[in-house]
Amino acid sequence: MKVALGQFAVSREWQENADTCLDLMQRAAEGGADLLVLPEAVLARDNADPDLVVKAAQPLDGPFISQLLAASEHNALTTMMSVHVPAEQHKALNVLVAIHKGKIIAAYEKLHLYDAFAMQESQRVNPGHVIPPLIEVAGMRVGLMTCYDVRFPELARRLALDGAQVLVLPAAWVKGPLKEMHWELLTRARALENTCYMVAVGECGPRNIGHSLVVDPLGVAVANAAESPALLFADLDPERIAYARRVLPVLANRRFERPELK
């Protein structure tokens, strides 16, 4: 599988962000990618107005996703990103969407909300209640996660036991002391302990670190972005997964049952 990582800074204007996503989709398709992963919460953001994520939220049949669906009809690319969707109690849901050939093929509502490091995502977002599905891209099985999910090893392990070979993680990783170290440590750990590829794409800009990366099943970072907008490509090799699981059979050697959502 050839994967593309589209890192950019989200603006407060949803149409500007849609245009950026459309441009990245076109460039990823022209580069021969099978899968494009974009950051978390790409619909709209304003660091001075945190309520914008709720005020600007759109349903999945709204104009933002509709434009991306229309563009996806003309290539074989699968594209993933997270957007805010209106929800009950004057809040939103943080939904990871996968689109392919003009259709939404998966939608995962973020399970773990970022109530940490003086942030309170749950003030504006309701949590999901369903373990994300696996989808198939270019013959490989892909599991879905979103940002803060990476700090919870149970979800990555559950996806790996369900058959995931690749873990995808759109994110908006906030800057702060040791935060870049946490990002790299956690993405490498989730890949290594589950002998999966990890494709983690972070928003860049004044608040978030960027630093998108691809980690292979033995914990090696094989592609890495800095702090500015970028489009990276990487090849994911099923043989590398088979080799890792042969020399490091942690999934076979485990003594615990697969995690269940409480």
PDB file of N, CA and C in Angstrom, residues 101-205:
ATOM      1  N   LYS A 101     -14.549   6.491  -3.590  1.00  0.00           N
ATOM      2  CA  LYS A 101     -15.417   6.389  -4.761  1.00  0.00           C
ATOM      3  C   LYS A 101     -16.802   7.006  -4.519  1.00  0.00           C
ATOM      4  N   GLY A 102     -16.814   8.192  -3.912  1.00  0.00           N
ATOM      5  CA  GLY A 102     -18.063   8.921  -3.733  1.00  0.00           C
ATOM      6  C   GLY A 102     -18.923   8.483  -2.580  1.00  0.00           C
ATOM      7  N   LYS A 103     -18.405   7.614  -1.704  1.00  0.00           N
ATOM      8  CA  LYS A 103     -19.198   7.120  -0.584  1.00  0.00           C
ATOM      9  C   LYS A 103     -18.399   7.178   0.715  1.00  0.00           C
ATOM     10  N   ILE A 104     -19.125   7.322   1.822  1.00  0.00           N
ATOM     11  CA  ILE A 104     -18.523   7.165   3.138  1.00  0.00           C
ATOM     12  C   ILE A 104     -18.492   5.674   3.452  1.00  0.00           C
ATOM     13  N   ILE A 105     -17.296   5.121   3.596  1.00  0.00           N
ATOM     14  CA  ILE A 105     -17.184   3.679   3.824  1.00  0.00           C
ATOM     15  C   ILE A 105     -16.975   3.339   5.298  1.00  0.00           C
ATOM     16  N   ALA A 106     -16.683   4.353   6.123  1.00  0.00           N
ATOM     17  CA  ALA A 106     -16.583   4.137   7.570  1.00  0.00           C
ATOM     18  C   ALA A 106     -16.707   5.477   8.266  1.00  0.00           C
ATOM     19  N   ALA A 107     -17.298   5.464   9.466  1.00  0.00           N
ATOM     20  CA  ALA A 107     -17.408   6.659  10.302  1.00  0.00           C
ATOM     21  C   ALA A 107     -17.250   6.218  11.753  1.00  0.00           C
ATOM     22  N   TYR A 108     -16.208   6.712  12.399  1.00  0.00           N
ATOM     23  CA  TYR A 108     -15.895   6.323  13.778  1.00  0.00           C
ATOM     24  C   TYR A 108     -15.976   7.542  14.690  1.00  0.00           C
ATOM     25  N   GLU A 109     -16.817   7.477  15.729  1.00  0.00           N
ATOM     26  CA  GLU A 109     -16.964   8.555  16.705  1.00  0.00           C
ATOM     27  C   GLU A 109     -15.929   8.368  17.813  1.00  0.00           C
ATOM     28  N   LYS A 110     -15.077   9.366  17.992  1.00  0.00           N
ATOM     29  CA  LYS A 110     -13.933   9.299  18.906  1.00  0.00           C
ATOM     30  C   LYS A 110     -14.347   8.831  20.298  1.00  0.00           C
ATOM     31  N   LEU A 111     -13.682   7.798  20.784  1.00  0.00           N
ATOM     32  CA  LEU A 111     -14.018   7.219  22.080  1.00  0.00           C
ATOM     33  C   LEU A 111     -13.423   7.998  23.241  1.00  0.00           C
ATOM     34  N   HIS A 112     -12.133   8.320  23.148  1.00  0.00           N
ATOM     35  CA  HIS A 112     -11.415   8.939  24.258  1.00  0.00           C
ATOM     36  C   HIS A 112     -11.302  10.448  24.013  1.00  0.00           C
ATOM     37  N   LEU A 113     -11.976  11.231  24.828  1.00  0.00           N
ATOM     38  CA  LEU A 113     -11.958  12.685  24.664  1.00  0.00           C
ATOM     39  C   LEU A 113     -10.814  13.285  25.471  1.00  0.00           C
ATOM     40  N   TYR A 114     -10.232  14.331  24.931  1.00  0.00           N
ATOM     41  CA  TYR A 114      -9.003  14.907  25.465  1.00  0.00           C
ATOM     42  C   TYR A 114      -9.291  15.816  26.659  1.00  0.00           C
ATOM     43  N   ASP A 115      -9.503  15.183  27.790  1.00  0.00           N
ATOM     44  CA  ASP A 115      -9.689  15.899  29.054  1.00  0.00           C
ATOM     45  C   ASP A 115      -8.387  15.753  29.850  1.00  0.00           C
ATOM     46  N   ALA A 116      -7.370  16.463  29.428  1.00  0.00           N
ATOM     47  CA  ALA A 116      -6.037  16.320  30.003  1.00  0.00           C
ATOM     48  C   ALA A 116      -5.219  17.564  29.678  1.00  0.00           C
ATOM     49  N   PHE A 117      -4.122  17.754  30.423  1.00  0.00           N
ATOM     50  CA  PHE A 117      -3.223  18.897  30.194  1.00  0.00           C
ATOM     51  C   PHE A 117      -4.013  20.212  30.088  1.00  0.00           C
ATOM     52  N   ALA A 118      -4.942  20.421  31.010  1.00  0.00           N
ATOM     53  CA  ALA A 118      -5.740  21.649  31.114  1.00  0.00           C
ATOM     54  C   ALA A 118      -6.703  21.848  29.949  1.00  0.00           C
ATOM     55  N   MET A 119      -6.886  20.837  29.110  1.00  0.00           N
ATOM     56  CA  MET A 119      -7.872  20.889  28.034  1.00  0.00           C
ATOM     57  C   MET A 119      -9.104  20.095  28.466  1.00  0.00           C
ATOM     58  N   GLN A 120     -10.263  20.394  27.866  1.00  0.00           N
ATOM     59  CA  GLN A 120     -11.499  19.721  28.261  1.00  0.00           C
ATOM     60  C   GLN A 120     -12.355  19.517  27.010  1.00  0.00           C
ATOM     61  N   GLU A 121     -11.983  18.543  26.186  1.00  0.00           N
ATOM     62  CA  GLU A 121     -12.727  18.298  24.956  1.00  0.00           C
ATOM     63  C   GLU A 121     -14.188  17.961  25.241  1.00  0.00           C
ATOM     64  N   SER A 122     -14.457  17.323  26.367  1.00  0.00           N
ATOM     65  CA  SER A 122     -15.823  16.886  26.676  1.00  0.00           C
ATOM     66  C   SER A 122     -16.767  18.056  26.942  1.00  0.00           C
ATOM     67  N   GLN A 123     -16.245  19.267  27.102  1.00  0.00           N
ATOM     68  CA  GLN A 123     -17.133  20.421  27.247  1.00  0.00           C
ATOM     69  C   GLN A 123     -17.930  20.673  25.970  1.00  0.00           C
ATOM     70  N   ARG A 124     -17.362  20.271  24.835  1.00  0.00           N
ATOM     71  CA  ARG A 124     -17.982  20.578  23.549  1.00  0.00           C
ATOM     72  C   ARG A 124     -18.270  19.345  22.698  1.00  0.00           C
ATOM     73  N   VAL A 125     -17.773  18.196  23.115  1.00  0.00           N
ATOM     74  CA  VAL A 125     -17.869  16.990  22.290  1.00  0.00           C
ATOM     75  C   VAL A 125     -18.407  15.841  23.132  1.00  0.00           C
ATOM     76  N   ASN A 126     -19.314  15.071  22.557  1.00  0.00           N
ATOM     77  CA  ASN A 126     -19.803  13.852  23.190  1.00  0.00           C
ATOM     78  C   ASN A 126     -18.947  12.668  22.749  1.00  0.00           C
ATOM     79  N   PRO A 127     -18.680  11.715  23.633  1.00  0.00           N
ATOM     80  CA  PRO A 127     -17.866  10.558  23.245  1.00  0.00           C
ATOM     81  C   PRO A 127     -18.658   9.567  22.415  1.00  0.00           C
ATOM     82  N   GLY A 128     -17.933   8.807  21.614  1.00  0.00           N
ATOM     83  CA  GLY A 128     -18.541   7.685  20.913  1.00  0.00           C
ATOM     84  C   GLY A 128     -18.710   6.495  21.839  1.00  0.00           C
ATOM     85  N   HIS A 129     -19.416   5.473  21.344  1.00  0.00           N
ATOM     86  CA  HIS A 129     -19.703   4.296  22.175  1.00  0.00           C
ATOM     87  C   HIS A 129     -19.505   2.987  21.419  1.00  0.00           C
ATOM     88  N   VAL A 130     -18.820   3.060  20.265  1.00  0.00           N
ATOM     89  CA  VAL A 130     -18.660   1.861  19.433  1.00  0.00           C
ATOM     90  C   VAL A 130     -17.196   1.722  19.029  1.00  0.00           C
ATOM     91  N   ILE A 131     -16.655   0.520  19.145  1.00  0.00           N
ATOM     92  CA  ILE A 131     -15.291   0.251  18.698  1.00  0.00           C
ATOM     93  C   ILE A 131     -15.217   0.453  17.195  1.00  0.00           C
ATOM     94  N   PRO A 132     -14.202   1.161  16.716  1.00  0.00           N
ATOM     95  CA  PRO A 132     -14.138   1.448  15.279  1.00  0.00           C
ATOM     96  C   PRO A 132     -13.991   0.200  14.432  1.00  0.00           C
ATOM     97  N   PRO A 133     -14.482   0.272  13.206  1.00  0.00           N
ATOM     98  CA  PRO A 133     -14.392  -0.877  12.304  1.00  0.00           C
ATOM     99  C   PRO A 133     -13.026  -0.951  11.630  1.00  0.00           C
ATOM    100  N   LEU A 134     -12.763  -2.083  11.014  1.00  0.00           N
ATOM    101  CA  LEU A 134     -11.636  -2.208  10.089  1.00  0.00           C
ATOM    102  C   LEU A 134     -12.156  -1.985   8.673  1.00  0.00           C
ATOM    103  N   ILE A 135     -11.336  -1.351   7.844  1.00  0.00           N
ATOM    104  CA  ILE A 135     -11.649  -1.267   6.429  1.00  0.00           C
ATOM    105  C   ILE A 135     -10.475  -1.852   5.647  1.00  0.00           C
ATOM    106  N   GLU A 136     -10.717  -2.191   4.395  1.00  0.00           N
ATOM    107  CA  GLU A 136      -9.646  -2.734   3.561  1.00  0.00           C
ATOM    108  C   GLU A 136      -9.225  -1.705   2.533  1.00  0.00           C
ATOM    109  N   VAL A 137      -7.924  -1.492   2.443  1.00  0.00           N
ATOM    110  CA  VAL A 137      -7.351  -0.578   1.462  1.00  0.00           C
ATOM    111  C   VAL A 137      -6.172  -1.291   0.798  1.00  0.00           C
ATOM    112  N   ALA A 138      -6.236  -1.428  -0.507  1.00  0.00           N
ATOM    113  CA  ALA A 138      -5.153  -2.057  -1.276  1.00  0.00           C
ATOM    114  C   ALA A 138      -4.755  -3.406  -0.695  1.00  0.00           C
ATOM    115  N   GLY A 139      -5.745  -4.160  -0.248  1.00  0.00           N
ATOM    116  CA  GLY A 139      -5.502  -5.504   0.256  1.00  0.00           C
ATOM    117  C   GLY A 139      -5.011  -5.573   1.683  1.00  0.00           C
ATOM    118  N   MET A 140      -4.912  -4.429   2.372  1.00  0.00           N
ATOM    119  CA  MET A 140      -4.470  -4.425   3.764  1.00  0.00           C
ATOM    120  C   MET A 140      -5.612  -3.971   4.664  1.00  0.00           C
ATOM    121  N   ARG A 141      -5.663  -4.514   5.882  1.00  0.00           N
ATOM    122  CA  ARG A 141      -6.728  -4.216   6.835  1.00  0.00           C
ATOM    123  C   ARG A 141      -6.307  -3.048   7.735  1.00  0.00           C
ATOM    124  N   VAL A 142      -7.146  -2.032   7.777  1.00  0.00           N
ATOM    125  CA  VAL A 142      -6.805  -0.762   8.422  1.00  0.00           C
ATOM    126  C   VAL A 142      -7.754  -0.515   9.590  1.00  0.00           C
ATOM    127  N   GLY A 143      -7.197  -0.217  10.767  1.00  0.00           N
ATOM    128  CA  GLY A 143      -7.975   0.133  11.949  1.00  0.00           C
ATOM    129  C   GLY A 143      -7.927   1.626  12.203  1.00  0.00           C
ATOM    130  N   LEU A 144      -9.014   2.168  12.751  1.00  0.00           N
ATOM    131  CA  LEU A 144      -9.185   3.608  12.895  1.00  0.00           C
ATOM    132  C   LEU A 144      -9.051   4.045  14.350  1.00  0.00           C
ATOM    133  N   MET A 145      -8.271   5.113  14.566  1.00  0.00           N
ATOM    134  CA  MET A 145      -8.110   5.734  15.877  1.00  0.00           C
ATOM    135  C   MET A 145      -8.041   7.245  15.672  1.00  0.00           C
ATOM    136  N   THR A 146      -8.263   8.027  16.737  1.00  0.00           N
ATOM    137  CA  THR A 146      -8.201   9.472  16.643  1.00  0.00           C
ATOM    138  C   THR A 146      -7.422  10.054  17.822  1.00  0.00           C
ATOM    139  N   CYS A 147      -6.335  10.715  17.558  1.00  0.00           N
ATOM    140  CA  CYS A 147      -5.561  11.554  18.480  1.00  0.00           C
ATOM    141  C   CYS A 147      -5.375  10.916  19.866  1.00  0.00           C
ATOM    142  N   TYR A 148      -6.118  11.393  20.864  1.00  0.00           N
ATOM    143  CA  TYR A 148      -5.946  10.964  22.262  1.00  0.00           C
ATOM    144  C   TYR A 148      -6.107   9.456  22.433  1.00  0.00           C
ATOM    145  N   ASP A 149      -6.788   8.799  21.487  1.00  0.00           N
ATOM    146  CA  ASP A 149      -6.906   7.342  21.522  1.00  0.00           C
ATOM    147  C   ASP A 149      -5.551   6.658  21.647  1.00  0.00           C
ATOM    148  N   VAL A 150      -4.484   7.290  21.123  1.00  0.00           N
ATOM    149  CA  VAL A 150      -3.183   6.632  21.094  1.00  0.00           C
ATOM    150  C   VAL A 150      -2.614   6.427  22.491  1.00  0.00           C
ATOM    151  N   ARG A 151      -3.123   7.179  23.472  1.00  0.00           N
ATOM    152  CA  ARG A 151      -2.654   7.008  24.847  1.00  0.00           C
ATOM    153  C   ARG A 151      -3.307   5.815  25.554  1.00  0.00           C
ATOM    154  N   PHE A 152      -4.196   5.122  24.876  1.00  0.00           N
ATOM    155  CA  PHE A 152      -4.923   3.999  25.470  1.00  0.00           C
ATOM    156  C   PHE A 152      -4.588   2.730  24.686  1.00  0.00           C
ATOM    157  N   PRO A 153      -3.645   1.917  25.184  1.00  0.00           N
ATOM    158  CA  PRO A 153      -3.175   0.767  24.413  1.00  0.00           C
ATOM    159  C   PRO A 153      -4.255  -0.275  24.142  1.00  0.00           C
ATOM    160  N   GLU A 154      -5.328  -0.259  24.927  1.00  0.00           N
ATOM    161  CA  GLU A 154      -6.375  -1.261  24.736  1.00  0.00           C
ATOM    162  C   GLU A 154      -7.018  -1.156  23.356  1.00  0.00           C
ATOM    163  N   LEU A 155      -7.216   0.060  22.857  1.00  0.00           N
ATOM    164  CA  LEU A 155      -7.883   0.209  21.567  1.00  0.00           C
ATOM    165  C   LEU A 155      -7.012  -0.302  20.437  1.00  0.00           C
ATOM    166  N   ALA A 156      -5.741   0.077  20.429  1.00  0.00           N
ATOM    167  CA  ALA A 156      -4.837  -0.409  19.388  1.00  0.00           C
ATOM    168  C   ALA A 156      -4.723  -1.937  19.431  1.00  0.00           C
ATOM    169  N   ARG A 157      -4.629  -2.492  20.641  1.00  0.00           N
ATOM    170  CA  ARG A 157      -4.532  -3.957  20.759  1.00  0.00           C
ATOM    171  C   ARG A 157      -5.809  -4.622  20.257  1.00  0.00           C
ATOM    172  N   ARG A 158      -6.976  -4.052  20.597  1.00  0.00           N
ATOM    173  CA  ARG A 158      -8.231  -4.628  20.124  1.00  0.00           C
ATOM    174  C   ARG A 158      -8.269  -4.630  18.593  1.00  0.00           C
ATOM    175  N   LEU A 159      -7.873  -3.523  17.974  1.00  0.00           N
ATOM    176  CA  LEU A 159      -7.884  -3.452  16.507  1.00  0.00           C
ATOM    177  C   LEU A 159      -6.919  -4.466  15.900  1.00  0.00           C
ATOM    178  N   ALA A 160      -5.751  -4.612  16.508  1.00  0.00           N
ATOM    179  CA  ALA A 160      -4.785  -5.591  15.998  1.00  0.00           C
ATOM    180  C   ALA A 160      -5.334  -7.006  16.113  1.00  0.00           C
ATOM    181  N   LEU A 161      -5.994  -7.317  17.232  1.00  0.00           N
ATOM    182  CA  LEU A 161      -6.565  -8.649  17.403  1.00  0.00           C
ATOM    183  C   LEU A 161      -7.759  -8.867  16.482  1.00  0.00           C
ATOM    184  N   ASP A 162      -8.419  -7.781  16.099  1.00  0.00           N
ATOM    185  CA  ASP A 162      -9.512  -7.891  15.128  1.00  0.00           C
ATOM    186  C   ASP A 162      -8.979  -8.077  13.702  1.00  0.00           C
ATOM    187  N   GLY A 163      -7.669  -7.907  13.533  1.00  0.00           N
ATOM    188  CA  GLY A 163      -7.067  -8.166  12.226  1.00  0.00           C
ATOM    189  C   GLY A 163      -6.356  -6.997  11.580  1.00  0.00           C
ATOM    190  N   ALA A 164      -6.250  -5.869  12.277  1.00  0.00           N
ATOM    191  CA  ALA A 164      -5.611  -4.695  11.668  1.00  0.00           C
ATOM    192  C   ALA A 164      -4.134  -4.950  11.405  1.00  0.00           C
ATOM    193  N   GLN A 165      -3.701  -4.544  10.225  1.00  0.00           N
ATOM    194  CA  GLN A 165      -2.284  -4.522   9.875  1.00  0.00           C
ATOM    195  C   GLN A 165      -1.730  -3.099   9.904  1.00  0.00           C
ATOM    196  N   VAL A 166      -2.628  -2.145   9.778  1.00  0.00           N
ATOM    197  CA  VAL A 166      -2.281  -0.723   9.766  1.00  0.00           C
ATOM    198  C   VAL A 166      -3.211  -0.004  10.736  1.00  0.00           C
ATOM    199  N   LEU A 167      -2.654   0.880  11.569  1.00  0.00           N
ATOM    200  CA  LEU A 167      -3.438   1.739  12.448  1.00  0.00           C
ATOM    201  C   LEU A 167      -3.308   3.170  11.942  1.00  0.00           C
ATOM    202  N   VAL A 168      -4.431   3.830  11.738  1.00  0.00           N
ATOM    203  CA  VAL A 168      -4.464   5.200  11.222  1.00  0.00           C
ATOM    204  C   VAL A 168      -4.899   6.133  12.338  1.00  0.00           C
ATOM    205  N   LEU A 169      -4.193   7.271  12.477  1.00  0.00           N
ATOM    206  CA  LEU A 169      -4.443   8.175  13.594  1.00  0.00           C
ATOM    207  C   LEU A 169      -4.411   9.638  13.133  1.00  0.00           C
ATOM    208  N   PRO A 170      -5.540  10.201  12.682  1.00  0.00           N
ATOM    209  CA  PRO A 170      -5.605  11.658  12.512  1.00  0.00           C
ATOM    210  C   PRO A 170      -5.535  12.321  13.886  1.00  0.00           C
ATOM    211  N   ALA A 171      -4.800  13.441  13.969  1.00  0.00           N
ATOM    212  CA  ALA A 171      -4.596  14.059  15.276  1.00  0.00           C
ATOM    213  C   ALA A 171      -4.449  15.571  15.148  1.00  0.00           C
ATOM    214  N   ALA A 172      -4.636  16.235  16.290  1.00  0.00           N
ATOM    215  CA  ALA A 172      -4.316  17.650  16.453  1.00  0.00           C
ATOM    216  C   ALA A 172      -3.570  17.736  17.786  1.00  0.00           C
ATOM    217  N   TRP A 173      -2.302  17.351  17.777  1.00  0.00           N
ATOM    218  CA  TRP A 173      -1.523  17.156  19.000  1.00  0.00           C
ATOM    219  C   TRP A 173      -1.018  18.503  19.495  1.00  0.00           C
ATOM    220  N   VAL A 174      -1.484  18.898  20.670  1.00  0.00           N
ATOM    221  CA  VAL A 174      -1.211  20.237  21.186  1.00  0.00           C
ATOM    222  C   VAL A 174       0.235  20.338  21.684  1.00  0.00           C
ATOM    223  N   LYS A 175       0.857  21.477  21.380  1.00  0.00           N
ATOM    224  CA  LYS A 175       2.218  21.733  21.847  1.00  0.00           C
ATOM    225  C   LYS A 175       2.268  21.841  23.371  1.00  0.00           C
ATOM    226  N   GLY A 176       3.453  21.584  23.926  1.00  0.00           N
ATOM    227  CA  GLY A 176       3.641  21.709  25.362  1.00  0.00           C
ATOM    228  C   GLY A 176       4.890  20.978  25.796  1.00  0.00           C
ATOM    229  N   PRO A 177       5.288  21.116  27.061  1.00  0.00           N
ATOM    230  CA  PRO A 177       6.483  20.435  27.548  1.00  0.00           C
ATOM    231  C   PRO A 177       6.405  18.926  27.342  1.00  0.00           C
ATOM    232  N   LEU A 178       7.379  18.387  26.672  1.00  0.00           N
ATOM    233  CA  LEU A 178       7.533  16.946  26.425  1.00  0.00           C
ATOM    234  C   LEU A 178       6.500  16.382  25.452  1.00  0.00           C
ATOM    235  N   LYS A 179       5.624  17.227  24.879  1.00  0.00           N
ATOM    236  CA  LYS A 179       4.529  16.696  24.079  1.00  0.00           C
ATOM    237  C   LYS A 179       5.019  16.034  22.782  1.00  0.00           C
ATOM    238  N   GLU A 180       6.051  16.578  22.138  1.00  0.00           N
ATOM    239  CA  GLU A 180       6.574  15.917  20.937  1.00  0.00           C
ATOM    240  C   GLU A 180       7.171  14.563  21.290  1.00  0.00           C
ATOM    241  N   MET A 181       7.827  14.490  22.448  1.00  0.00           N
ATOM    242  CA  MET A 181       8.369  13.206  22.887  1.00  0.00           C
ATOM    243  C   MET A 181       7.250  12.216  23.142  1.00  0.00           C
ATOM    244  N   HIS A 182       6.148  12.661  23.779  1.00  0.00           N
ATOM    245  CA  HIS A 182       5.004  11.772  24.006  1.00  0.00           C
ATOM    246  C   HIS A 182       4.470  11.243  22.673  1.00  0.00           C
ATOM    247  N   TRP A 183       4.307  12.132  21.708  1.00  0.00           N
ATOM    248  CA  TRP A 183       3.760  11.769  20.394  1.00  0.00           C
ATOM    249  C   TRP A 183       4.585  10.671  19.739  1.00  0.00           C
ATOM    250  N   GLU A 184       5.893  10.890  19.683  1.00  0.00           N
ATOM    251  CA  GLU A 184       6.736   9.901  19.017  1.00  0.00           C
ATOM    252  C   GLU A 184       6.800   8.602  19.811  1.00  0.00           C
ATOM    253  N   LEU A 185       6.906   8.707  21.129  1.00  0.00           N
ATOM    254  CA  LEU A 185       6.963   7.510  21.976  1.00  0.00           C
ATOM    255  C   LEU A 185       5.702   6.672  21.835  1.00  0.00           C
ATOM    256  N   LEU A 186       4.541   7.319  21.886  1.00  0.00           N
ATOM    257  CA  LEU A 186       3.278   6.588  21.857  1.00  0.00           C
ATOM    258  C   LEU A 186       3.003   5.977  20.491  1.00  0.00           C
ATOM    259  N   THR A 187       3.265   6.704  19.419  1.00  0.00           N
ATOM    260  CA  THR A 187       3.015   6.136  18.091  1.00  0.00           C
ATOM    261  C   THR A 187       3.962   4.964  17.822  1.00  0.00           C
ATOM    262  N   ARG A 188       5.205   5.096  18.233  1.00  0.00           N
ATOM    263  CA  ARG A 188       6.140   3.975  18.069  1.00  0.00           C
ATOM    264  C   ARG A 188       5.721   2.779  18.914  1.00  0.00           C
ATOM    265  N   ALA A 189       5.288   3.034  20.146  1.00  0.00           N
ATOM    266  CA  ALA A 189       4.884   1.938  21.036  1.00  0.00           C
ATOM    267  C   ALA A 189       3.682   1.194  20.493  1.00  0.00           C
ATOM    268  N   ARG A 190       2.652   1.924  20.038  1.00  0.00           N
ATOM    269  CA  ARG A 190       1.459   1.258  19.522  1.00  0.00           C
ATOM    270  C   ARG A 190       1.795   0.412  18.299  1.00  0.00           C
ATOM    271  N   ALA A 191       2.702   0.887  17.454  1.00  0.00           N
ATOM    272  CA  ALA A 191       3.107   0.088  16.297  1.00  0.00           C
ATOM    273  C   ALA A 191       3.878  -1.152  16.739  1.00  0.00           C
ATOM    274  N   LEU A 192       4.875  -0.960  17.587  1.00  0.00           N
ATOM    275  CA  LEU A 192       5.762  -2.051  17.984  1.00  0.00           C
ATOM    276  C   LEU A 192       5.039  -3.114  18.797  1.00  0.00           C
ATOM    277  N   GLU A 193       4.222  -2.705  19.776  1.00  0.00           N
ATOM    278  CA  GLU A 193       3.607  -3.696  20.646  1.00  0.00           C
ATOM    279  C   GLU A 193       2.518  -4.495  19.943  1.00  0.00           C
ATOM    280  N   ASN A 194       2.055  -4.004  18.786  1.00  0.00           N
ATOM    281  CA  ASN A 194       1.035  -4.720  18.016  1.00  0.00           C
ATOM    282  C   ASN A 194       1.541  -5.193  16.662  1.00  0.00           C
ATOM    283  N   THR A 195       2.823  -4.979  16.392  1.00  0.00           N
ATOM    284  CA  THR A 195       3.445  -5.337  15.110  1.00  0.00           C
ATOM    285  C   THR A 195       2.567  -4.922  13.924  1.00  0.00           C
ATOM    286  N   CYS A 196       2.137  -3.656  13.984  1.00  0.00           N
ATOM    287  CA  CYS A 196       1.350  -3.021  12.930  1.00  0.00           C
ATOM    288  C   CYS A 196       2.099  -1.801  12.414  1.00  0.00           C
ATOM    289  N   TYR A 197       1.751  -1.352  11.223  1.00  0.00           N
ATOM    290  CA  TYR A 197       2.142  -0.014  10.809  1.00  0.00           C
ATOM    291  C   TYR A 197       1.257   0.996  11.533  1.00  0.00           C
ATOM    292  N   MET A 198       1.831   2.140  11.884  1.00  0.00           N
ATOM    293  CA  MET A 198       1.082   3.268  12.426  1.00  0.00           C
ATOM    294  C   MET A 198       1.253   4.456  11.485  1.00  0.00           C
ATOM    295  N   VAL A 199       0.134   4.995  11.003  1.00  0.00           N
ATOM    296  CA  VAL A 199       0.139   6.184  10.161  1.00  0.00           C
ATOM    297  C   VAL A 199      -0.523   7.295  10.961  1.00  0.00           C
ATOM    298  N   ALA A 200       0.284   8.213  11.495  1.00  0.00           N
ATOM    299  CA  ALA A 200      -0.202   9.247  12.410  1.00  0.00           C
ATOM    300  C   ALA A 200       0.005  10.614  11.768  1.00  0.00           C
ATOM    301  N   VAL A 201      -1.083  11.350  11.581  1.00  0.00           N
ATOM    302  CA  VAL A 201      -1.028  12.637  10.887  1.00  0.00           C
ATOM    303  C   VAL A 201      -1.503  13.732  11.823  1.00  0.00           C
ATOM    304  N   GLY A 202      -0.619  14.688  12.099  1.00  0.00           N
ATOM    305  CA  GLY A 202      -0.950  15.763  13.018  1.00  0.00           C
ATOM    306  C   GLY A 202      -1.165  17.086  12.304  1.00  0.00           C
ATOM    307  N   GLU A 203      -2.104  17.860  12.825  1.00  0.00           N
ATOM    308  CA  GLU A 203      -2.257  19.229  12.333  1.00  0.00           C
ATOM    309  C   GLU A 203      -1.040  20.043  12.755  1.00  0.00           C
ATOM    310  N   CYS A 204      -0.608  20.963  11.896  1.00  0.00           N
ATOM    311  CA  CYS A 204       0.453  21.891  12.271  1.00  0.00           C
ATOM    312  C   CYS A 204      -0.162  23.264  12.530  1.00  0.00           C
ATOM    313  N   GLY A 205       0.675  24.302  12.693  1.00  0.00           N
ATOM    314  CA  GLY A 205       0.152  25.632  12.955  1.00  0.00           C
ATOM    315  C   GLY A 205       0.573  26.149  14.318  1.00  0.00           C
TER     316      GLY A 205
END
